Coordinates of C-alpha atoms and ligand atoms in Angstrom, one line a residue:
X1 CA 143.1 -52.0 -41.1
X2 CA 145.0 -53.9 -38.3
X3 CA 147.2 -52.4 -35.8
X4 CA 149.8 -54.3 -33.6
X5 CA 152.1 -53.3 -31.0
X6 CA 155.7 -54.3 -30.2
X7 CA 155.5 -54.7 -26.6
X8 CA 159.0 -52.6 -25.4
X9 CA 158.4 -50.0 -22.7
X10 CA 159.1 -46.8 -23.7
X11 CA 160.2 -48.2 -26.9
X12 CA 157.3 -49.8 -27.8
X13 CA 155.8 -48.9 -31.2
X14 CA 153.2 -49.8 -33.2
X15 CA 152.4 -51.5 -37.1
X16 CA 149.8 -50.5 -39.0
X17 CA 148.6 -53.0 -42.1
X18 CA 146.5 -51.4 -44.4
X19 CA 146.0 -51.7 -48.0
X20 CA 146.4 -48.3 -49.3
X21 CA 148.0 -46.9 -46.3
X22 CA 150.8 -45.5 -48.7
X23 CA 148.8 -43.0 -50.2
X24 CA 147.6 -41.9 -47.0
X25 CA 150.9 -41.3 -44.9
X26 CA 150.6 -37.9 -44.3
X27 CA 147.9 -38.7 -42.5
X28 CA 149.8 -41.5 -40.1
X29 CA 153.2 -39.9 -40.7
X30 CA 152.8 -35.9 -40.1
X31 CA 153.1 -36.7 -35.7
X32 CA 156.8 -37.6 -37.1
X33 CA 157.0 -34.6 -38.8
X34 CA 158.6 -31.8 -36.2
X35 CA 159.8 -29.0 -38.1
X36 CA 157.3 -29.9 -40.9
X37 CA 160.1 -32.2 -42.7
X38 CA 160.9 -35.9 -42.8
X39 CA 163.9 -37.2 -44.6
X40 CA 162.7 -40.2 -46.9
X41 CA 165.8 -42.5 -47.8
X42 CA 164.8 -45.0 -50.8
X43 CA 166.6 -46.7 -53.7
X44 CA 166.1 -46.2 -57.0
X45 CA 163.9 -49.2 -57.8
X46 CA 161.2 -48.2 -55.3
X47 CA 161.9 -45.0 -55.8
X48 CA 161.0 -45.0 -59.3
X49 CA 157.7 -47.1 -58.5
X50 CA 156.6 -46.1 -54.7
X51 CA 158.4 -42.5 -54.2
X52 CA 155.5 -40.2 -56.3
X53 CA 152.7 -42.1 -54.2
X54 CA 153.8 -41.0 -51.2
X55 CA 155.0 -37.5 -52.6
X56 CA 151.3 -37.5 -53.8
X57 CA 150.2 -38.5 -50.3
X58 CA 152.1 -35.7 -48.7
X59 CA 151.7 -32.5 -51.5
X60 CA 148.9 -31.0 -49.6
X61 CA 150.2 -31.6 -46.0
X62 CA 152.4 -28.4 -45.3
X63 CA 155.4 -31.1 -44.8
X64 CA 158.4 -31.4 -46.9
X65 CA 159.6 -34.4 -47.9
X66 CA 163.6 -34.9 -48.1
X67 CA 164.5 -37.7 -50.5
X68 CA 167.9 -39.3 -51.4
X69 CA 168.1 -42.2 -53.2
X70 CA 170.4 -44.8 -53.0
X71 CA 171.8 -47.6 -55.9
X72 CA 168.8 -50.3 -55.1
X73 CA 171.0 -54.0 -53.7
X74 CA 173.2 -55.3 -51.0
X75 CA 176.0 -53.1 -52.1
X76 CA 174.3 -50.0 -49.9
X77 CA 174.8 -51.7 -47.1
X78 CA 178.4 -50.8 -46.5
X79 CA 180.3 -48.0 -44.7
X80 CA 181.1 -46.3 -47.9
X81 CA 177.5 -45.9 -48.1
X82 CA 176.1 -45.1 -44.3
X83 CA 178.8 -42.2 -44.6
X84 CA 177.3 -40.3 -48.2
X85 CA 174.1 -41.3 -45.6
X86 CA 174.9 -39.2 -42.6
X87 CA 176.9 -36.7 -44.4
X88 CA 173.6 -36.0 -46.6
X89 CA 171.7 -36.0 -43.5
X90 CA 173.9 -33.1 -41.5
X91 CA 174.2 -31.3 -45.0
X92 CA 170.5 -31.3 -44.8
X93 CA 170.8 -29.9 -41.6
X94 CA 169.2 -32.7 -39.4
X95 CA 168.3 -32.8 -35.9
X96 CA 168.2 -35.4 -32.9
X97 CA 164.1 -34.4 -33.1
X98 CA 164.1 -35.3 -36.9
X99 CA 162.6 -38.6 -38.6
X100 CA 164.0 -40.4 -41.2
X101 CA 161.7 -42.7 -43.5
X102 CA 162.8 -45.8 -44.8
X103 CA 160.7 -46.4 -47.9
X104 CA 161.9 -50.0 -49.5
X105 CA 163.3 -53.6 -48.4
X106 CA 165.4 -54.8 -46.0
X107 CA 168.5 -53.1 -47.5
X108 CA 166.7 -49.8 -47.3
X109 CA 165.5 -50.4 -44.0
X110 CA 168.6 -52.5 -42.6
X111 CA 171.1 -48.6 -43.4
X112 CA 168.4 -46.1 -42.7
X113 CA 167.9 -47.8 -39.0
X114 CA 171.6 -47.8 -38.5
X115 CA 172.1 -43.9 -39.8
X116 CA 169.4 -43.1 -37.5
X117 CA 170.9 -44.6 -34.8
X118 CA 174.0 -42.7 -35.2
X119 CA 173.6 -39.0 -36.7
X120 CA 173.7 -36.8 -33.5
X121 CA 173.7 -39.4 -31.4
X122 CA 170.2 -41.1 -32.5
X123 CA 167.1 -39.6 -34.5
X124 CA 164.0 -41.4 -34.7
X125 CA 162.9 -43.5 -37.6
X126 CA 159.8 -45.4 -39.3
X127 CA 159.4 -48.0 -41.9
X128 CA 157.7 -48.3 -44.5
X129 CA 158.4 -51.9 -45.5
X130 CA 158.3 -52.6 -49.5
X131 CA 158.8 -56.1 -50.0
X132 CA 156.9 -59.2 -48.8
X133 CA 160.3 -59.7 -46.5
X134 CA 160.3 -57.0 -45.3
X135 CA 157.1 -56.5 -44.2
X136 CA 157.0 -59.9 -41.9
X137 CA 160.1 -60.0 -41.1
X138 CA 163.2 -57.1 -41.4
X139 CA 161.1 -54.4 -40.8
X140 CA 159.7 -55.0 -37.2
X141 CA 162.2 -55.8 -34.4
X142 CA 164.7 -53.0 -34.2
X143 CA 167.4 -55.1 -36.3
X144 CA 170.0 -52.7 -38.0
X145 CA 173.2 -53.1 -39.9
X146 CA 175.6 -53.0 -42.8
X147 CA 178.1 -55.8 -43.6
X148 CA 181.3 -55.8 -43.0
X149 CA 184.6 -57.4 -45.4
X150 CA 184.2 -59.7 -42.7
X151 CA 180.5 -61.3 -42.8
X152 CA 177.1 -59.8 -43.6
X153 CA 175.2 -57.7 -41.0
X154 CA 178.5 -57.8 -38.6
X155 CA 177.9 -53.8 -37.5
X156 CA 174.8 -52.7 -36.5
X157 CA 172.6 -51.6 -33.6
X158 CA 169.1 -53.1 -32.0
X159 CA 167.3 -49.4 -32.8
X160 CA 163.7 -49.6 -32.6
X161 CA 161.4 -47.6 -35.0
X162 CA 158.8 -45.6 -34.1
X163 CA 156.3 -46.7 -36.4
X164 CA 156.0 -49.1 -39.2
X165 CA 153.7 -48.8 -41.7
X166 CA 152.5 -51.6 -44.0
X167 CA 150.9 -51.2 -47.5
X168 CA 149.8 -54.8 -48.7
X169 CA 149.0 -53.0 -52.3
X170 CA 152.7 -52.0 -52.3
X171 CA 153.6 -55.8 -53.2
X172 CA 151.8 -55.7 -57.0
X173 CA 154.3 -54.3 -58.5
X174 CA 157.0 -56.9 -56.4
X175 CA 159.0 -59.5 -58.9
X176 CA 157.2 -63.0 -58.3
X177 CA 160.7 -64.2 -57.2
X178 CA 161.0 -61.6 -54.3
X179 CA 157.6 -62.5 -53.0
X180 CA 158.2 -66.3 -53.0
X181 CA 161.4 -65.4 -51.0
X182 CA 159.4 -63.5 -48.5
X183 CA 156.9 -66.0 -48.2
X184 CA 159.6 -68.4 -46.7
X185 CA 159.6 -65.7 -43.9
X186 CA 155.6 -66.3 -43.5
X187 CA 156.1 -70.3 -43.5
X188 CA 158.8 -70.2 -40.6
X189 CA 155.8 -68.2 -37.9
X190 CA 153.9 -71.6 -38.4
X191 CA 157.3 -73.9 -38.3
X192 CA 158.7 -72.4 -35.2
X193 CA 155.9 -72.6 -33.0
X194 CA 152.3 -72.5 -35.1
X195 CA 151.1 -75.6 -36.9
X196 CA 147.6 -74.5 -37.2
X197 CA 149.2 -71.6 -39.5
X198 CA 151.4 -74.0 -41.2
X199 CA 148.2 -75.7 -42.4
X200 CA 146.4 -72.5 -43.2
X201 CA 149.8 -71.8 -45.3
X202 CA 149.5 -75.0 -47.3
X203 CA 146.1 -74.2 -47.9
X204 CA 146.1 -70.6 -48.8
X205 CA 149.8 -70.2 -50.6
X206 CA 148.1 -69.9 -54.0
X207 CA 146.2 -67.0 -53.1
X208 CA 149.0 -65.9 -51.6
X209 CA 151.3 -65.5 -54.4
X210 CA 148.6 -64.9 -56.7
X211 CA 148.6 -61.6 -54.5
X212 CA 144.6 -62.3 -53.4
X213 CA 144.8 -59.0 -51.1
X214 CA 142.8 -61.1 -48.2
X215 CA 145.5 -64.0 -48.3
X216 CA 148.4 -61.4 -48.9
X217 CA 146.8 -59.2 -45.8
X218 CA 146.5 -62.0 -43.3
X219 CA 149.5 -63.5 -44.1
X220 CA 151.6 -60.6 -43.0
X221 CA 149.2 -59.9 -40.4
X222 CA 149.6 -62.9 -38.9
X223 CA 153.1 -62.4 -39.1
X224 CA 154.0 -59.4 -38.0
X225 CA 151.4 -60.6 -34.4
X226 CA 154.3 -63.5 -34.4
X227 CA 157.3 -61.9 -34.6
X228 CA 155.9 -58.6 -32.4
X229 CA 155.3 -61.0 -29.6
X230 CA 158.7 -62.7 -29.7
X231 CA 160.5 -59.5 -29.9
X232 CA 158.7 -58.2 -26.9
X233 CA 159.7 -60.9 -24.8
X234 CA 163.3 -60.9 -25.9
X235 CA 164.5 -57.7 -27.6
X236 CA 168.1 -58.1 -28.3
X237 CA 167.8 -62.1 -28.4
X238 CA 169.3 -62.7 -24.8
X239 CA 167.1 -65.2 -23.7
X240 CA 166.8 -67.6 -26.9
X241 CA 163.2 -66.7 -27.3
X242 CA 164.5 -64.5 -30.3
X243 CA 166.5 -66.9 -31.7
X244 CA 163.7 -68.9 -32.8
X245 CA 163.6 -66.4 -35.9
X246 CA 166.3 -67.7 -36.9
X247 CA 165.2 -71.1 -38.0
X248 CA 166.7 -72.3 -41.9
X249 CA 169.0 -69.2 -41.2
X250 CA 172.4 -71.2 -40.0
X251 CA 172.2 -73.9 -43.1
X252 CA 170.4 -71.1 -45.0
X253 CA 174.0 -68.7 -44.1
X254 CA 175.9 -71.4 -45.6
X255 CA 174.6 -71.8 -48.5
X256 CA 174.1 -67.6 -49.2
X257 CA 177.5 -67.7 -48.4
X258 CA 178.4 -70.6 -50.9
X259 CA 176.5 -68.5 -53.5
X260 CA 178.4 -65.4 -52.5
X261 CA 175.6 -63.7 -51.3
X262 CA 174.5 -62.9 -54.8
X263 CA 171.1 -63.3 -56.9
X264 CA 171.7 -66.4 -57.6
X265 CA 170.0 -67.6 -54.3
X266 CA 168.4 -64.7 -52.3
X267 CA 168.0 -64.5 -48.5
X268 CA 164.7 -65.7 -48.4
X269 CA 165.2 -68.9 -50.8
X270 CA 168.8 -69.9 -48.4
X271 CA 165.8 -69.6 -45.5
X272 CA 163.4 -71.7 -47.3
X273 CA 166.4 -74.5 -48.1
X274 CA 167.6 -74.7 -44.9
X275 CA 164.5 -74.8 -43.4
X276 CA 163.7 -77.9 -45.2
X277 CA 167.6 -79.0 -43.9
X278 CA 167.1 -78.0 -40.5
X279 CA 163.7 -80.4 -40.3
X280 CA 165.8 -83.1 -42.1
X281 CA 168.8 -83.0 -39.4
X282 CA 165.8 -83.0 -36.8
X283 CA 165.0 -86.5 -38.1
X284 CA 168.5 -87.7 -38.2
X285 CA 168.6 -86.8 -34.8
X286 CA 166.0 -88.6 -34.0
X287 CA 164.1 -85.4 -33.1
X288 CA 161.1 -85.1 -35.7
X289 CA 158.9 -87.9 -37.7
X290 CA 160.1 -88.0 -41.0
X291 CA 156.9 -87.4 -41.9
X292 CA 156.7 -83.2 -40.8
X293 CA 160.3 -83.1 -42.7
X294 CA 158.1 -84.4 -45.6
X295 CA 155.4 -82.7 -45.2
X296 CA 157.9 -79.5 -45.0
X297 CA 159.4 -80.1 -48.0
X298 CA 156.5 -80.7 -50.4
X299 CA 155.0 -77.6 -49.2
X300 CA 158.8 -75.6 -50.3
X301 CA 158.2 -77.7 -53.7
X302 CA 154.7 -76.6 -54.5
X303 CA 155.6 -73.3 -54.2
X304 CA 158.9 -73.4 -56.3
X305 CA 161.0 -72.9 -53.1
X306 CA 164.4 -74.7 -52.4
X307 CA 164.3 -77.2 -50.3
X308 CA 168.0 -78.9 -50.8
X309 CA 171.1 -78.4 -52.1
X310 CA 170.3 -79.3 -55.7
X311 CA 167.4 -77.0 -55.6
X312 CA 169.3 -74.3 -54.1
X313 CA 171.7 -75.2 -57.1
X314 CA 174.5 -75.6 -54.1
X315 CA 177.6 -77.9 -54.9
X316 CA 180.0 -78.5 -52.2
X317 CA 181.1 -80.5 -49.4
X318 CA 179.4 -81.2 -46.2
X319 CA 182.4 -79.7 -44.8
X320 CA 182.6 -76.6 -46.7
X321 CA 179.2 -75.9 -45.7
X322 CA 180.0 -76.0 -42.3
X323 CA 183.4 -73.8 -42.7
X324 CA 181.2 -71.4 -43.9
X325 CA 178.7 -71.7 -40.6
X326 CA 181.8 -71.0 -38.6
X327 CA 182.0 -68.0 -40.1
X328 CA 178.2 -67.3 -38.7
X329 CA 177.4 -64.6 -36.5
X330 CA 175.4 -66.7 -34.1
X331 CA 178.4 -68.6 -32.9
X332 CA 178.5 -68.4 -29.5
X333 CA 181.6 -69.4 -27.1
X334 CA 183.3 -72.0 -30.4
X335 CA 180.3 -73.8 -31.1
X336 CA 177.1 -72.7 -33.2
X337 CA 173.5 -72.8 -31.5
X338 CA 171.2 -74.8 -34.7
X339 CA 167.6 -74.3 -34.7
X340 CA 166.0 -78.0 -34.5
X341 CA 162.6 -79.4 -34.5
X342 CA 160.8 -81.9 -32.5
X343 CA 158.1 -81.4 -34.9
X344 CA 155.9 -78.4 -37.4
X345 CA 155.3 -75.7 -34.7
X346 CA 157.9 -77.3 -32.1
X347 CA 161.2 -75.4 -32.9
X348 CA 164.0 -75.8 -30.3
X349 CA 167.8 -74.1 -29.7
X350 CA 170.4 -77.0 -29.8
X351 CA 173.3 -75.9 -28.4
X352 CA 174.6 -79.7 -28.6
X353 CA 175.2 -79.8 -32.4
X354 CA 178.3 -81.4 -33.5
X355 CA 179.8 -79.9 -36.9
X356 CA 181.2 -83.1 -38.3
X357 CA 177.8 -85.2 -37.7
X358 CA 176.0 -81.7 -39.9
X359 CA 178.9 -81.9 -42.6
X360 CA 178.4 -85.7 -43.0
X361 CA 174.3 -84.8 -43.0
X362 CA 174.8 -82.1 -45.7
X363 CA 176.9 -84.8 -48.1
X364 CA 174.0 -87.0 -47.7
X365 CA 171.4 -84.7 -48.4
X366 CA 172.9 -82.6 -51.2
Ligands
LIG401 N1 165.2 -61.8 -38.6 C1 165.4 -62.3 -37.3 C2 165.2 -61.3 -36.2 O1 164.7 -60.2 -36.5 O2 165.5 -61.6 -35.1

């Protein structure tokens, strides 16, 4: 059992990673509990999977467990949705001293944090992270949103949990798919600012997506450490230390966006791909040996990740690419901040990026 804490003043928290902590969440759950209730807010995939173990864990705690769930997918995270959410929620009767519990991924998590944030003015919430996602990523750092018809993630809040609590076992019965995507998530810790952990990934991503529960366990341990840290120095990503999370996500937007944000290439596969695009600008720039964009690369290959356009089966101009990057959330005063690299573990903010040179990039590397 490890426990980390996001460093936030009175809004600091902590994260629990246990395997088997599921079935035991009464036990770390029932200080959430006032008025012996919690309102659990799942989707039907998790639900169907996840939802009786912790029902289990909780049938002889005196505490009453709320559930609604929601159609599993992106679709939830829409307005349409947030209000069945909160009307559900005052039906029920909530209260500002209420908790809501988000069992599943980072859809689940992304609306529950948002309704929480909201109903009565703000009601506490915990996580209970189901995919590999997010567990190292989504599900620590306070981010909340839906999407808008405008862009993905557009309305939202920075609304810090209370708790998160993280069940490696959970991830056995997680498509092999949806934990390669999350492992992208655990490769960017050691790209933005870890090589030693790079290395240990390159070693250890077998076990990893073999689900060896040590691997599985340290990977999101280390993790979680990573990204607690850099959201305790800079909460609402002010400062730029946040924004190193987003590395892969810029050329990763583009091509989820090219893809129309659909199955065909999942968050965490656009992050792997334009990971392995942000390290090959980084040597056109002159920034990074070729030879760490290589080495970057081969590791996305050997675990079936995307690594290019092709792999992300993309098709489109360099310059449709970077239409769609306008369209990014992250653009700041007409002209988009890109995550470089002066090398595995040396991420930087380049605020000096100029669109035409990334469109003529993205033709060459398609
Ligand atoms: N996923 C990026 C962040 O939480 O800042």
């Amino acid at each position: 059992m490890t426990q980390i804490r996001v460093e936030l003043g009175e809004h600091s928290y902590p994260i629990l990673v246990q395997p088997g902590a599921l079935a035991r969440a009464a036990t770390h759950l029932q200080e959430f509990a006032s008025n012996n209730r919690l309102f659990v807010l799942t989707d039907n995939h998790v639900g169907s999977n996840l939802l009786p173990i912790l029902q289990h864990a909780f049938a002889e705690s005196g505490i009453d467990l709320i559930v609604s769930s929601l159609p599993a997918g992106e679709a939830s995270k829409s307005w349409q949705r947030l209000e069945t959410v909160t009307d559900w929620l005052l039906a029920q009767g909530v209260e500002r001293s209420d908790t809501l519990v988000a069992l599943g991924g980072g859809v689940i998590g992304d609306l529950t944090g948002f309704a929480a944030a909201i109903v009565k003015r703000g009601c506490g919430f915990v996580q209970i992270p189901t995919s590999l996602l997010a567990q190292v990523d989504s599900s620590v750092g306070g981010k909340t949103a839906i999407n808008s018809s405008v862009g993905k993630n557009l309305i939202g809040s920075f609304n810090q949990p209370r708790f998160v609590l993280i069940d490696p076992l959970v991830l056995n019965s997680l498509p092999d798919r949806e934990l390669r995507a999350g492992y992208a998530e655990v490769v960017k810790y050691g790209l933005i600012n870890d090589a030693v952990f790079f290395a240990w990934c390159e070693a250890n991503s077998k076990q990893i997506l073999d689900r060896d529960p040590d691997a599985l366990s340290e990977a999101i341990v280390h993790s979680v450490r990573a990204k607690a840290l850099i959201v305790g120095e800079d909460e609402k990503e002010l400062s730029g230390r946040r924004a190193l999370l987003n590395l892969g996500h810029t050329f990763g937007h583009a091509l989820e966006a090219e893809t129309g944000f659909s199955d065909k290439l999942v968050h965490g596969e656009a992050v792997a791909a334009g990971m392995a695009l942000a390290f090959g600008y980084s040597v056109r720039r002159g920034h990074c040996d070729a030879e760490d964009a290589e080495r970057v690369r081969a590791h996305l290959e050997s675990v079936d990740l995307p690594y290019n356009l092709t792999t992300a089966s993309v098709r489109a101009s360099g310059q449709r690419l970077v239409d769609h990057m306008m369209h990014d959330k992250k653009m700041s005063g007409g002209s988009l901040p890109f995550l470089l690299a002066n090398g595995i573990g040396h991420t930087f903010l380049a605020k000096d990026v100029d669109l035409e040179d990334v469109a003529a990039f993205l033709d060459e590397a398609a």
